[in-house]
Amino acid sequence: MLPSLPTACPGLFYATSAQDGVLSRLRIPGGILNVEQCAAIASLADQFGGGYLDVTNRANVQIRASKTGIALETLRQLQAVGLAAEIAEVDAIRNIMSSPTAGIDRQESIDTRPFVTRWNRHIIQHPELSVLSAKFSVCFEGGGLVSVGDRPNDILFYATQNEFRLALGHGERGESPQDVGVQVHPDECLPILFALTNVYRQHSLDLLKADIDRRKPRLREVLNYLGVEQYLQAVAQQIRLRRSPLVPVPKQSTLQSGHLGVQPQRQAGLFYQGIALPLGRLETYQLRGLAALSAQYGSGEVRLTPWQNVLIPDLPERSLSPVQQGVEGLGLSESKNQLWGAIVACSGKAGCASSATETKQDAMAVADYLAKKITLDQPLNLHFSGCKKSCAQHTQSDITLLGVEKGKNSSEYDIYITSYNTEENTKFGQKIYQSIRPDHLPRLIEQMLKAYQAHRRKSSESWREFTERHTIAQLRQLLG
């Protein structure tokens, strides 16, 4: 086996430098935490970080602003509660994704939690997987109301009725996986995933031997090198594949805020509460408080979402009011129209050398200003991205604010909106404003949102419905 190779992805077992100090990342398979794990994360952030944690767009946890790496004894404690792999070489592999409502979603066809658990166990027990890129990503989508099937991943199993279909991420960086014409019975899912991974691993070894830089290849690179069909043929030599005509992967069935607020579960008489986090950040006292509420009124679970929010599941109706009061007492909100539920931001200059702008600081200024000026009566998504990599959110946002360098000590934002009536659409949408100073953003976003509310056909018309019925020229005139 080749020795473990360096990776730029943050983990737990090696120090990753950021602008604000050492950055550590904990993989949270499926985003599900228990009370003991919440307590361990809070203690970790208090002892080694800045007294807070950031939830990422893969439902990971980042501990930031540390002055030192994590002590060996603390790493052992994290291993004991299931927050760190027992084999350090594989701990950096990307988090396993599934819907944050897996097992409780009223519409889902397949509960994906067992698949997440078994695949995670396979990763952490097989050191030979360390040859794979740390960016290797797998997602299980159960077909529920709250979908993550549009998230960029290397391998996606997505439910259609009582079976999965297989999709692979072989397009451009940040694109969603594409169906490859393979039907998968739930009993076949893990064996096929093992075979897919084994073929990837074998070709990674071949490419590494030929690469003088010894950079671990992404699965996308292997797929493009072999071709998708040849890759599947190699997999079929190890396990039978049931081929079928290609079908489009279903689009996400809810807006990102569809999981916020009180929502009924598939289990009769139970509900979950989705809680908006300010820019994905939780103070340690808030994490401890949410865990205590879940332990007292629910099942002791706290679920992180890829939209950088949290859920408390398994709440009987009589517990909804005290939990809501407890959440508000922690300085948080469950409202899907609350501004913090609308805004996603990357770490910005303070945490990333690639960022052109202080995204979190600028996003906070916009949110604080808008809270006094406007009420959101429809869910909306504003994305602050410090560079074109778009780490915090790979899919298009309703409004994207993209940081751009304007000299050594100057930075501004280009603003994009969703628009489907133009051939000039980009990964961020259509550019509508250019070179906007950060201090001008609050009033400009207020103007855009008030114009949308004034010119929509009815109060229930969403931003995307509004933009879809206008050309970009019309939108520029309406929004000012």
Tab-separated table of C-alpha atoms in Angstrom:
chain	number	residue	atom	x	y	z
A	1	MET	CA	0.000	0.000	0.000
A	2	LEU	CA	1.242	3.494	-0.822
A	3	PRO	CA	1.809	5.728	2.202
A	4	SER	CA	-0.804	8.271	3.097
A	5	LEU	CA	-0.419	11.334	0.884
A	6	PRO	CA	-0.781	14.980	1.875
A	7	THR	CA	-4.181	16.597	1.427
A	8	ALA	CA	-5.386	20.156	1.566
A	9	CYS	CA	-8.658	19.040	3.165
A	10	PRO	CA	-8.916	19.700	6.900
A	11	GLY	CA	-9.191	16.789	9.303
A	12	LEU	CA	-8.456	15.916	12.920
A	13	PHE	CA	-5.107	14.118	12.822
A	14	TYR	CA	-2.991	16.851	11.252
A	15	ALA	CA	-2.930	20.634	11.507
A	16	THR	CA	-4.494	22.668	8.686
A	17	SER	CA	-3.589	26.333	8.803
A	18	ALA	CA	-6.182	29.015	8.138
A	19	GLN	CA	-6.067	32.790	8.430
A	20	ASP	CA	-7.686	32.670	11.885
A	21	GLY	CA	-5.577	29.817	13.268
A	22	VAL	CA	-5.554	26.022	13.062
A	23	LEU	CA	-8.672	24.486	11.512
A	24	SER	CA	-9.978	21.028	12.440
A	25	ARG	CA	-12.899	19.202	10.852
A	26	LEU	CA	-15.039	16.418	12.312
A	27	ARG	CA	-16.927	14.089	9.975
A	28	ILE	CA	-20.540	13.647	11.113
A	29	PRO	CA	-21.997	10.829	8.942
A	30	GLY	CA	-25.493	11.813	7.891
A	31	GLY	CA	-25.208	14.851	10.167
A	32	ILE	CA	-26.620	12.931	13.171
A	33	LEU	CA	-25.218	13.564	16.662
A	34	ASN	CA	-26.158	12.163	20.054
A	35	VAL	CA	-25.996	14.022	23.363
A	36	GLU	CA	-22.602	12.579	24.318
A	37	GLN	CA	-21.115	13.631	20.997
A	38	CYS	CA	-22.547	17.145	21.328
A	39	ALA	CA	-20.891	17.463	24.720
A	40	ALA	CA	-17.557	16.241	23.320
A	41	ILE	CA	-17.669	18.723	20.428
A	42	ALA	CA	-18.517	21.615	22.737
A	43	SER	CA	-15.629	20.705	25.056
A	44	LEU	CA	-13.290	20.421	22.069
A	45	ALA	CA	-14.258	23.874	20.794
A	46	ASP	CA	-13.866	25.405	24.255
A	47	GLN	CA	-10.498	23.786	24.909
A	48	PHE	CA	-8.814	24.078	21.499
A	49	GLY	CA	-10.917	26.501	19.438
A	50	GLY	CA	-12.674	29.808	19.756
A	51	GLY	CA	-15.627	28.612	21.844
A	52	TYR	CA	-17.826	28.036	18.798
A	53	LEU	CA	-18.243	25.616	15.902
A	54	ASP	CA	-19.249	26.050	12.284
A	55	VAL	CA	-21.643	23.685	10.491
A	56	THR	CA	-20.573	23.151	6.867
A	57	ASN	CA	-22.409	22.429	3.618
A	58	ARG	CA	-21.756	18.704	4.081
A	59	ALA	CA	-23.113	18.723	7.671
A	60	ASN	CA	-19.568	18.519	9.025
A	61	VAL	CA	-18.341	20.419	12.062
A	62	GLN	CA	-15.373	22.778	11.881
A	63	ILE	CA	-13.461	23.897	14.953
A	64	ARG	CA	-11.729	27.180	14.148
A	65	ALA	CA	-9.323	29.701	15.685
A	66	SER	CA	-7.190	27.092	17.447
A	67	LYS	CA	-3.620	28.053	18.334
A	68	THR	CA	-2.451	24.429	18.484
A	69	GLY	CA	-3.359	21.039	17.101
A	70	ILE	CA	-5.626	18.724	19.085
A	71	ALA	CA	-3.909	16.759	21.862
A	72	LEU	CA	-3.486	12.994	21.455
A	73	GLU	CA	-5.556	12.196	24.545
A	74	THR	CA	-8.424	14.333	23.211
A	75	LEU	CA	-8.264	12.507	19.864
A	76	ARG	CA	-8.628	9.211	21.729
A	77	GLN	CA	-11.679	10.571	23.529
A	78	LEU	CA	-13.199	11.594	20.200
A	79	GLN	CA	-12.551	8.109	18.846
A	80	ALA	CA	-14.275	6.601	21.880
A	81	VAL	CA	-17.515	8.487	21.180
A	82	GLY	CA	-17.448	7.866	17.419
A	83	LEU	CA	-16.321	11.334	16.315
A	84	ALA	CA	-12.946	10.276	14.887
A	85	ALA	CA	-11.857	7.270	12.865
A	86	GLU	CA	-9.703	4.699	14.599
A	87	ILE	CA	-7.424	4.779	11.545
A	88	ALA	CA	-6.027	8.267	11.065
A	89	GLU	CA	-5.265	7.780	7.347
A	90	VAL	CA	-8.945	7.588	6.359
A	91	ASP	CA	-10.358	10.212	8.717
A	92	ALA	CA	-9.985	12.991	6.131
A	93	ILE	CA	-12.291	11.316	3.553
A	94	ARG	CA	-15.313	13.506	2.987
A	95	ASN	CA	-18.410	13.216	5.104
A	96	ILE	CA	-21.197	10.862	4.000
A	97	MET	CA	-24.325	12.755	3.016
A	98	SER	CA	-27.983	11.938	3.404
A	99	SER	CA	-31.087	13.993	4.040
A	100	PRO	CA	-31.221	15.478	7.550
A	101	THR	CA	-34.768	14.086	7.732
A	102	ALA	CA	-33.750	10.489	6.921
A	103	GLY	CA	-36.032	8.065	8.735
A	104	ILE	CA	-38.523	10.746	9.749
A	105	ASP	CA	-39.455	12.267	6.359
A	106	ARG	CA	-43.131	11.787	5.503
A	107	GLN	CA	-42.421	11.180	1.811
A	108	GLU	CA	-39.198	9.155	1.755
A	109	SER	CA	-39.194	5.744	0.086
A	110	ILE	CA	-36.076	4.331	1.758
A	111	ASP	CA	-34.593	5.132	5.164
A	112	THR	CA	-30.950	5.817	4.300
A	113	ARG	CA	-29.538	5.867	7.850
A	114	PRO	CA	-28.461	2.177	7.851
A	115	PHE	CA	-26.545	2.696	4.599
A	116	VAL	CA	-24.710	5.706	6.033
A	117	THR	CA	-23.771	3.721	9.145
A	118	ARG	CA	-22.511	0.687	7.228
A	119	TRP	CA	-20.553	2.715	4.667
A	120	ASN	CA	-18.926	4.774	7.415
A	121	ARG	CA	-17.954	1.569	9.235
A	122	HIS	CA	-16.387	0.271	6.011
A	123	ILE	CA	-14.336	3.450	5.555
A	124	ILE	CA	-12.958	3.571	9.076
A	125	GLN	CA	-11.993	-0.132	9.044
A	126	HIS	CA	-10.084	-0.132	5.754
A	127	PRO	CA	-6.774	1.763	5.780
A	128	GLU	CA	-6.184	0.875	2.112
A	129	LEU	CA	-8.820	3.501	1.247
A	130	SER	CA	-6.332	6.182	2.279
A	131	VAL	CA	-5.036	6.118	-1.294
A	132	LEU	CA	-8.318	7.766	-2.384
A	133	SER	CA	-8.750	11.504	-2.622
A	134	ALA	CA	-9.931	13.111	0.604
A	135	LYS	CA	-12.636	14.694	-1.554
A	136	PHE	CA	-14.200	11.273	-2.311
A	137	SER	CA	-17.879	11.773	-1.506
A	138	VAL	CA	-20.887	9.457	-1.297
A	139	CYS	CA	-24.552	10.382	-0.813
A	140	PHE	CA	-27.649	8.312	-0.079
A	141	GLU	CA	-30.931	10.040	-0.963
A	142	GLY	CA	-34.169	8.462	0.254
A	143	GLY	CA	-36.640	10.339	-1.952
A	144	GLY	CA	-38.117	12.491	0.791
A	145	LEU	CA	-39.483	16.019	0.915
A	146	VAL	CA	-36.127	17.368	2.101
A	147	SER	CA	-33.703	16.264	-0.589
A	148	VAL	CA	-29.922	16.430	-0.925
A	149	GLY	CA	-29.809	14.701	-4.312
A	150	ASP	CA	-28.658	17.884	-6.041
A	151	ARG	CA	-25.528	18.195	-3.869
A	152	PRO	CA	-22.215	17.665	-5.709
A	153	ASN	CA	-21.024	14.147	-4.883
A	154	ASP	CA	-18.920	11.487	-6.583
A	155	ILE	CA	-21.455	8.690	-6.045
A	156	LEU	CA	-25.178	9.101	-5.408
A	157	PHE	CA	-27.727	6.396	-4.688
A	158	TYR	CA	-31.155	8.002	-5.006
A	159	ALA	CA	-34.462	6.321	-4.229
A	160	THR	CA	-37.181	5.826	-6.814
A	161	GLN	CA	-40.057	4.106	-5.031
A	162	ASN	CA	-38.502	1.078	-3.304
A	163	GLU	CA	-35.214	0.895	-5.190
A	164	PHE	CA	-32.180	3.084	-5.726
A	165	ARG	CA	-30.700	4.331	-8.956
A	166	LEU	CA	-27.000	5.062	-9.366
A	167	ALA	CA	-25.656	8.478	-10.349
A	168	LEU	CA	-22.005	9.476	-10.766
A	169	GLY	CA	-20.364	12.895	-10.633
A	170	HIS	CA	-18.408	12.950	-13.870
A	171	GLY	CA	-19.224	16.459	-15.072
A	172	GLU	CA	-17.597	19.774	-14.251
A	173	ARG	CA	-16.572	20.649	-10.722
A	174	GLY	CA	-19.626	21.484	-8.610
A	175	GLU	CA	-22.130	19.774	-10.933
A	176	SER	CA	-24.686	17.348	-9.538
A	177	PRO	CA	-24.246	13.599	-10.192
A	178	GLN	CA	-25.823	12.194	-13.363
A	179	ASP	CA	-27.810	8.985	-13.757
A	180	VAL	CA	-25.774	6.184	-15.378
A	181	GLY	CA	-28.559	3.683	-16.059
A	182	VAL	CA	-28.146	1.267	-13.142
A	183	GLN	CA	-30.985	0.091	-10.886
A	184	VAL	CA	-30.016	-0.996	-7.382
A	185	HIS	CA	-32.078	-3.024	-4.933
A	186	PRO	CA	-31.443	-1.872	-1.341
A	187	ASP	CA	-29.728	-5.206	-0.569
A	188	GLU	CA	-27.348	-4.574	-3.477
A	189	CYS	CA	-26.490	-1.011	-2.524
A	190	LEU	CA	-23.479	-1.549	-0.263
A	191	PRO	CA	-21.920	-4.417	-2.292
A	192	ILE	CA	-22.138	-2.274	-5.432
A	193	LEU	CA	-20.647	0.691	-3.581
A	194	PHE	CA	-17.759	-1.494	-2.405
A	195	ALA	CA	-17.129	-2.555	-6.020
A	196	LEU	CA	-17.359	1.023	-7.312
A	197	THR	CA	-14.820	2.079	-4.692
A	198	ASN	CA	-12.499	-0.854	-5.372
A	199	VAL	CA	-12.307	-0.046	-9.101
A	200	TYR	CA	-11.665	3.603	-8.241
A	201	ARG	CA	-8.927	2.567	-5.821
A	202	GLN	CA	-7.192	0.298	-8.350
A	203	HIS	CA	-7.098	2.994	-11.009
A	204	SER	CA	-6.013	5.580	-8.436
A	205	LEU	CA	-2.965	3.424	-7.733
A	206	ASP	CA	-2.228	3.183	-11.459
A	207	LEU	CA	-2.539	6.935	-11.944
A	208	LEU	CA	-0.457	7.678	-8.854
A	209	LYS	CA	2.384	5.540	-10.156
A	210	ALA	CA	2.335	7.529	-13.393
A	211	ASP	CA	2.034	10.930	-11.692
A	212	ILE	CA	5.356	12.382	-10.595
A	213	ASP	CA	3.523	14.814	-8.313
A	214	ARG	CA	1.765	11.862	-6.621
A	215	ARG	CA	-1.472	13.798	-6.332
A	216	LYS	CA	-4.448	11.653	-5.400
A	217	PRO	CA	-6.867	11.632	-8.369
A	218	ARG	CA	-10.507	12.498	-7.903
A	219	LEU	CA	-13.102	9.919	-8.964
A	220	ARG	CA	-14.224	12.404	-11.623
A	221	GLU	CA	-10.733	12.273	-13.118
A	222	VAL	CA	-10.761	8.471	-13.167
A	223	LEU	CA	-14.208	8.487	-14.816
A	224	ASN	CA	-13.077	10.940	-17.460
A	225	TYR	CA	-9.842	8.976	-18.016
A	226	LEU	CA	-11.599	5.614	-18.456
A	227	GLY	CA	-15.001	6.762	-19.642
A	228	VAL	CA	-18.120	6.069	-17.577
A	229	GLU	CA	-19.079	2.968	-19.545
A	230	GLN	CA	-15.662	1.352	-19.222
A	231	TYR	CA	-15.671	2.131	-15.495
A	232	LEU	CA	-19.062	0.428	-15.099
A	233	GLN	CA	-17.836	-2.551	-17.121
A	234	ALA	CA	-14.922	-2.921	-14.696
A	235	VAL	CA	-17.378	-2.789	-11.792
A	236	ALA	CA	-19.599	-5.389	-13.518
A	237	GLN	CA	-16.670	-7.798	-13.513
A	238	GLN	CA	-16.864	-7.760	-9.712
A	239	ILE	CA	-20.627	-7.606	-9.172
A	240	ARG	CA	-23.731	-7.880	-11.349
A	241	LEU	CA	-25.235	-4.545	-12.430
A	242	ARG	CA	-28.848	-4.242	-13.557
A	243	ARG	CA	-28.803	-1.814	-16.468
A	244	SER	CA	-31.782	0.318	-17.513
A	245	PRO	CA	-32.453	3.402	-19.660
A	246	LEU	CA	-31.092	6.719	-18.369
A	247	VAL	CA	-33.479	8.946	-16.416
A	248	PRO	CA	-32.928	12.487	-15.060
A	249	VAL	CA	-32.004	12.735	-11.389
A	250	PRO	CA	-34.975	14.441	-9.659
A	251	LYS	CA	-34.427	18.058	-8.726
A	252	GLN	CA	-34.486	19.063	-5.091
A	253	SER	CA	-38.131	19.022	-4.024
A	254	THR	CA	-37.947	21.804	-1.434
A	255	LEU	CA	-36.268	25.132	-0.978
A	256	GLN	CA	-33.343	24.984	1.387
A	257	SER	CA	-35.489	26.468	4.159
A	258	GLY	CA	-38.228	23.842	3.759
A	259	HIS	CA	-36.896	21.960	6.771
A	260	LEU	CA	-37.093	24.935	9.163
A	261	GLY	CA	-39.837	25.425	11.715
A	262	VAL	CA	-42.127	22.723	13.112
A	263	GLN	CA	-42.689	19.862	10.663
A	264	PRO	CA	-44.675	16.617	11.111
A	265	GLN	CA	-42.715	13.371	10.941
A	266	ARG	CA	-43.790	10.136	9.314
A	267	GLN	CA	-44.186	8.719	12.829
A	268	ALA	CA	-47.690	9.578	14.039
A	269	GLY	CA	-47.799	12.247	16.732
A	270	LEU	CA	-44.137	13.255	16.383
A	271	PHE	CA	-42.584	16.409	14.956
A	272	TYR	CA	-39.160	17.888	14.328
A	273	GLN	CA	-38.099	21.482	14.763
A	274	GLY	CA	-35.694	22.978	12.240
A	275	ILE	CA	-33.612	25.816	13.682
A	276	ALA	CA	-31.789	28.523	11.716
A	277	LEU	CA	-28.174	29.203	12.685
A	278	PRO	CA	-26.558	32.612	12.175
A	279	LEU	CA	-24.230	31.864	9.234
A	280	GLY	CA	-23.944	28.241	10.293
A	281	ARG	CA	-22.318	29.119	13.606
A	282	LEU	CA	-23.130	27.666	17.031
A	283	GLU	CA	-21.669	28.884	20.275
A	284	THR	CA	-20.775	25.977	22.535
A	285	TYR	CA	-23.415	26.918	25.102
A	286	GLN	CA	-26.014	26.800	22.326
A	287	LEU	CA	-24.943	23.314	21.235
A	288	ARG	CA	-25.118	22.103	24.832
A	289	GLY	CA	-28.528	23.755	25.201
A	290	LEU	CA	-29.942	22.129	22.048
A	291	ALA	CA	-28.655	18.736	23.169
A	292	ALA	CA	-30.291	19.218	26.584
A	293	LEU	CA	-33.618	20.118	24.940
A	294	SER	CA	-33.431	17.018	22.739
A	295	ALA	CA	-32.562	14.807	25.702
A	296	GLN	CA	-35.453	16.170	27.786
A	297	TYR	CA	-38.182	16.362	25.143
A	298	GLY	CA	-37.047	14.236	22.192
A	299	SER	CA	-34.838	11.230	21.481
A	300	GLY	CA	-31.492	12.817	22.317
A	301	GLU	CA	-30.549	13.497	18.685
A	302	VAL	CA	-29.356	16.753	17.155
A	303	ARG	CA	-29.144	16.703	13.366
A	304	LEU	CA	-26.929	19.023	11.317
A	305	THR	CA	-28.052	19.981	7.822
A	306	PRO	CA	-26.140	20.740	4.596
A	307	TRP	CA	-27.781	24.173	4.747
A	308	GLN	CA	-25.841	24.890	7.939
A	309	ASN	CA	-28.835	24.617	10.264
A	310	VAL	CA	-29.941	22.052	12.879
A	311	LEU	CA	-32.957	19.845	13.587
A	312	ILE	CA	-34.302	18.413	16.829
A	313	PRO	CA	-36.388	15.328	15.906
A	314	ASP	CA	-38.900	13.062	17.644
A	315	LEU	CA	-40.827	15.704	19.580
A	316	PRO	CA	-44.390	14.962	20.766
A	317	GLU	CA	-46.837	17.796	20.214
A	318	ARG	CA	-46.964	18.710	23.898
A	319	SER	CA	-43.208	19.404	23.825
A	320	LEU	CA	-43.226	21.840	20.908
A	321	SER	CA	-43.938	24.945	22.971
A	322	PRO	CA	-41.269	24.384	25.654
A	323	VAL	CA	-38.703	23.460	23.008
A	324	GLN	CA	-39.501	26.622	21.048
A	325	GLN	CA	-39.108	28.683	24.206
A	326	GLY	CA	-35.828	26.936	24.927
A	327	VAL	CA	-34.538	27.588	21.419
A	328	GLU	CA	-35.422	31.273	21.671
A	329	GLY	CA	-33.777	31.399	25.091
A	330	LEU	CA	-30.563	30.282	23.385
A	331	GLY	CA	-30.784	33.229	20.992
A	332	LEU	CA	-31.859	31.085	18.025
A	333	SER	CA	-34.980	30.942	15.847
A	334	GLU	CA	-36.965	28.258	14.064
A	335	SER	CA	-38.691	30.636	11.617
A	336	LYS	CA	-38.236	29.712	7.957
A	337	ASN	CA	-38.683	33.382	7.073
A	338	GLN	CA	-36.087	34.508	9.607
A	339	LEU	CA	-33.137	36.194	7.933
A	340	TRP	CA	-30.520	33.874	9.362
A	341	GLY	CA	-32.298	31.005	7.633
A	342	ALA	CA	-31.882	32.812	4.323
A	343	ILE	CA	-28.143	33.536	4.395
A	344	VAL	CA	-25.214	31.201	3.746
A	345	ALA	CA	-21.622	32.443	3.851
A	346	CYS	CA	-18.206	30.846	3.441
A	347	SER	CA	-15.523	31.448	6.068
A	348	GLY	CA	-14.253	34.601	4.336
A	349	LYS	CA	-10.846	36.252	4.595
A	350	ALA	CA	-10.542	35.512	8.299
A	351	GLY	CA	-10.586	31.789	7.641
A	352	CYS	CA	-9.472	31.292	4.034
A	353	ALA	CA	-6.641	32.727	1.962
A	354	SER	CA	-8.680	32.289	-1.245
A	355	SER	CA	-11.439	34.655	-0.148
A	356	ALA	CA	-11.455	38.206	-1.485
A	357	THR	CA	-13.927	39.496	1.107
A	358	GLU	CA	-14.909	39.203	4.772
A	359	THR	CA	-18.037	37.259	3.864
A	360	LYS	CA	-19.320	36.446	7.357
A	361	GLN	CA	-18.788	40.001	8.563
A	362	ASP	CA	-20.508	41.432	5.494
A	363	ALA	CA	-23.357	38.909	5.690
A	364	MET	CA	-23.932	39.798	9.332
A	365	ALA	CA	-24.131	43.487	8.453
A	366	VAL	CA	-26.715	42.764	5.745
A	367	ALA	CA	-28.799	40.551	8.059
A	368	ASP	CA	-28.745	43.050	10.938
A	369	TYR	CA	-29.786	45.877	8.609
A	370	LEU	CA	-32.545	43.937	6.816
A	371	ALA	CA	-34.027	42.729	10.106
A	372	LYS	CA	-34.992	46.349	10.828
A	373	LYS	CA	-36.184	47.147	7.292
A	374	ILE	CA	-38.045	44.218	5.777
A	375	THR	CA	-40.025	41.104	6.665
A	376	LEU	CA	-39.525	37.994	4.563
A	377	ASP	CA	-42.891	36.395	3.844
A	378	GLN	CA	-41.404	33.832	1.437
A	379	PRO	CA	-38.249	31.732	1.946
A	380	LEU	CA	-35.217	33.167	0.185
A	381	ASN	CA	-31.545	32.200	-0.199
A	382	LEU	CA	-28.667	34.702	-0.183
A	383	HIS	CA	-25.180	33.266	-0.654
A	384	PHE	CA	-22.006	35.170	0.226
A	385	SER	CA	-19.049	33.556	-1.552
A	386	GLY	CA	-15.524	34.904	-1.136
A	387	CYS	CA	-14.272	33.396	-4.397
A	388	LYS	CA	-15.442	31.439	-7.443
A	389	LYS	CA	-14.873	28.065	-5.749
A	390	SER	CA	-18.219	28.573	-3.969
A	391	CYS	CA	-17.316	26.269	-1.078
A	392	ALA	CA	-20.254	27.156	1.155
A	393	GLN	CA	-22.914	26.438	-1.485
A	394	HIS	CA	-22.296	24.710	-4.807
A	395	THR	CA	-25.786	25.110	-6.233
A	396	GLN	CA	-27.300	28.345	-7.512
A	397	SER	CA	-28.707	30.723	-4.929
A	398	ASP	CA	-31.608	33.134	-5.336
A	399	ILE	CA	-29.063	35.920	-4.863
A	400	THR	CA	-25.303	35.317	-4.889
A	401	LEU	CA	-22.797	37.906	-3.715
A	402	LEU	CA	-19.379	36.967	-5.125
A	403	GLY	CA	-16.296	38.600	-3.642
A	404	VAL	CA	-13.755	40.038	-6.094
A	405	GLU	CA	-10.338	41.578	-5.518
A	406	LYS	CA	-10.040	45.272	-6.400
A	407	GLY	CA	-6.472	45.968	-5.409
A	408	LYS	CA	-4.212	45.160	-2.469
A	409	ASN	CA	-6.482	46.548	0.237
A	410	SER	CA	-9.789	46.739	-1.573
A	411	SER	CA	-12.496	44.203	-2.330
A	412	GLU	CA	-16.029	44.380	-3.678
A	413	TYR	CA	-18.912	42.133	-4.707
A	414	ASP	CA	-20.485	41.154	-7.998
A	415	ILE	CA	-24.151	40.237	-7.527
A	416	TYR	CA	-25.867	37.409	-9.401
A	417	ILE	CA	-29.520	36.341	-9.437
A	418	THR	CA	-31.288	33.228	-10.623
A	419	SER	CA	-32.483	33.778	-14.154
A	420	TYR	CA	-33.466	31.103	-16.666
A	421	ASN	CA	-34.371	33.431	-19.523
A	422	THR	CA	-30.849	34.010	-20.787
A	423	GLU	CA	-28.137	32.012	-22.531
A	424	GLU	CA	-25.515	33.793	-20.444
A	425	ASN	CA	-26.355	31.950	-17.244
A	426	THR	CA	-23.340	30.966	-15.107
A	427	LYS	CA	-22.872	28.674	-12.122
A	428	PHE	CA	-23.959	31.650	-9.985
A	429	GLY	CA	-26.832	32.719	-12.236
A	430	GLN	CA	-26.912	36.003	-14.150
A	431	LYS	CA	-24.796	38.955	-13.074
A	432	ILE	CA	-27.001	41.961	-12.341
A	433	TYR	CA	-24.663	44.311	-10.414
A	434	GLN	CA	-20.891	44.675	-10.548
A	435	SER	CA	-18.261	46.028	-8.159
A	436	ILE	CA	-20.488	46.849	-5.177
A	437	ARG	CA	-18.688	48.001	-2.046
A	438	PRO	CA	-19.484	45.955	1.091
A	439	ASP	CA	-20.919	48.981	2.906
A	440	HIS	CA	-23.375	49.532	0.024
A	441	LEU	CA	-24.760	45.990	0.175
A	442	PRO	CA	-27.402	46.367	2.930
A	443	ARG	CA	-29.392	49.118	1.186
A	444	LEU	CA	-29.015	47.491	-2.236
A	445	ILE	CA	-30.321	44.124	-1.036
A	446	GLU	CA	-33.172	45.926	0.737
A	447	GLN	CA	-34.027	47.671	-2.550
A	448	MET	CA	-33.987	44.357	-4.457
A	449	LEU	CA	-36.203	42.545	-1.966
A	450	LYS	CA	-38.710	45.389	-1.668
A	451	ALA	CA	-38.932	45.616	-5.471
A	452	TYR	CA	-39.610	41.863	-5.629
A	453	GLN	CA	-42.367	42.143	-3.019
A	454	ALA	CA	-43.900	45.123	-4.818
A	455	HIS	CA	-43.938	43.579	-8.316
A	456	ARG	CA	-44.764	39.917	-7.732
A	457	ARG	CA	-48.152	38.692	-8.895
A	458	LYS	CA	-49.244	37.445	-5.480
A	459	SER	CA	-47.762	37.189	-2.007
A	460	SER	CA	-47.098	33.474	-2.444
A	461	GLU	CA	-44.947	33.968	-5.580
A	462	SER	CA	-41.387	32.861	-4.805
A	463	TRP	CA	-38.257	34.692	-5.919
A	464	ARG	CA	-37.535	32.009	-8.503
A	465	GLU	CA	-41.066	32.145	-9.889
A	466	PHE	CA	-40.707	35.920	-10.052
A	467	THR	CA	-37.381	35.812	-11.899
A	468	GLU	CA	-38.508	33.058	-14.282
A	469	ARG	CA	-41.247	35.224	-15.771
A	470	HIS	CA	-38.926	38.154	-16.519
A	471	THR	CA	-35.961	38.661	-18.799
A	472	ILE	CA	-32.752	39.850	-17.226
A	473	ALA	CA	-33.283	43.293	-18.803
A	474	GLN	CA	-36.723	43.513	-17.198
A	475	LEU	CA	-35.291	42.429	-13.852
A	476	ARG	CA	-32.580	45.085	-13.993
A	477	GLN	CA	-35.255	47.707	-14.557
A	478	LEU	CA	-37.572	46.417	-11.835
A	479	LEU	CA	-34.895	45.886	-9.199
A	480	GLY	CA	-33.271	49.250	-9.831
